[in-house]
């Protein structure tokens, strides 16, 4: 009799353990889809925020924070204790073989701040004597090696650190490229405009005065027959 009771108790214990394992497995199976759903929801929220940022941002007028007129350059504090450059200002030419002096490569005089390699300014006066049928006027005129400059082209006196991307896509410091001829000639065609201390490149050029997106939208309106299209 006692043996039968012990067998029944052991059998009952095994059944209870099986029930416990089954319930834990079902709970884990129920929790797994929930965690996957939460993960997918998080990924969707991140993707949606990036998409909203690209849709609702203003591409035509990126944020540009100009430093105060009397403020220092961001790197000025770091360069105060640094040794100054020892490069000399000298109009030097290439040698054979090319060698760099101990004091480093010299800096060209300031009047060479717009120097273009293989471009001779006197070349313009020779255009009429060139064979235009062979388009010799488009060739680069490089002087012999002994007449080629071997010095660093200096920046203008009021040169500023270039504006960082993506703002630099639309804005450039005027002091870095201080030539207004293109703005005067092409100002009405939205190539480049003077904007305070900056050159502003609004985009669109000759054919898209208000940008390509506005031009395409006018085409869509014309196709739908809402208004007449005037180029």
PDB file of N, CA and C in Angstrom, residues 17-18 24 28 47 50 62 69 99 150 185 197 229:
ATOM      1  N   UNK A  17       5.897  18.966 -12.871  1.00  0.00           N
ATOM      2  CA  UNK A  17       7.088  19.544 -13.512  1.00  0.00           C
ATOM      3  C   UNK A  17       6.856  19.762 -14.999  1.00  0.00           C
ATOM      4  N   UNK A  18       6.177  18.791 -15.651  1.00  0.00           N
ATOM      5  CA  UNK A  18       5.887  18.952 -17.075  1.00  0.00           C
ATOM      6  C   UNK A  18       4.981  20.159 -17.314  1.00  0.00           C
ATOM      7  N   UNK A  24       6.186  27.770 -18.750  1.00  0.00           N
ATOM      8  CA  UNK A  24       7.316  28.691 -18.966  1.00  0.00           C
ATOM      9  C   UNK A  24       7.653  28.817 -20.437  1.00  0.00           C
ATOM     10  N   UNK A  28       7.532  32.232 -22.596  1.00  0.00           N
ATOM     11  CA  UNK A  28       8.657  32.737 -23.396  1.00  0.00           C
ATOM     12  C   UNK A  28       8.249  32.944 -24.841  1.00  0.00           C
ATOM     13  N   UNK A  47      13.687  55.683 -38.279  1.00  0.00           N
ATOM     14  CA  UNK A  47      13.619  55.954 -39.717  1.00  0.00           C
ATOM     15  C   UNK A  47      12.664  57.104 -40.017  1.00  0.00           C
ATOM     16  N   UNK A  50      14.361  60.504 -39.241  1.00  0.00           N
ATOM     17  CA  UNK A  50      15.304  60.904 -40.289  1.00  0.00           C
ATOM     18  C   UNK A  50      14.566  61.395 -41.529  1.00  0.00           C
ATOM     19  N   UNK A  62      20.244  77.490 -45.537  1.00  0.00           N
ATOM     20  CA  UNK A  62      20.810  76.770 -44.408  1.00  0.00           C
ATOM     21  C   UNK A  62      21.249  77.726 -43.319  1.00  0.00           C
ATOM     22  N   UNK A  69      32.120  90.441 -35.015  1.00  0.00           N
ATOM     23  CA  UNK A  69      33.218  91.057 -35.757  1.00  0.00           C
ATOM     24  C   UNK A  69      34.511  91.074 -34.966  1.00  0.00           C
ATOM     25  N   UNK A  99      64.657  70.015 -54.265  1.00  0.00           N
ATOM     26  CA  UNK A  99      65.047  69.853 -52.860  1.00  0.00           C
ATOM     27  C   UNK A  99      64.322  70.897 -52.020  1.00  0.00           C
ATOM     28  N   UNK A 150      58.424  77.619 -57.066  1.00  0.00           N
ATOM     29  CA  UNK A 150      58.517  76.581 -56.039  1.00  0.00           C
ATOM     30  C   UNK A 150      58.311  77.242 -54.675  1.00  0.00           C
ATOM     31  N   UNK A 185      27.688  90.438 -63.718  1.00  0.00           N
ATOM     32  CA  UNK A 185      27.246  90.008 -65.048  1.00  0.00           C
ATOM     33  C   UNK A 185      26.078  89.033 -64.953  1.00  0.00           C
ATOM     34  N   UNK A 197      28.836  89.797 -46.057  1.00  0.00           N
ATOM     35  CA  UNK A 197      30.216  89.336 -46.138  1.00  0.00           C
ATOM     36  C   UNK A 197      30.353  88.035 -46.915  1.00  0.00           C
ATOM     37  N   UNK A 229       1.175  77.911 -68.505  1.00  0.00           N
ATOM     38  CA  UNK A 229       2.604  77.883 -68.168  1.00  0.00           C
ATOM     39  C   UNK A 229       3.324  78.985 -68.930  1.00  0.00           C
TER      40      UNK A 229
END
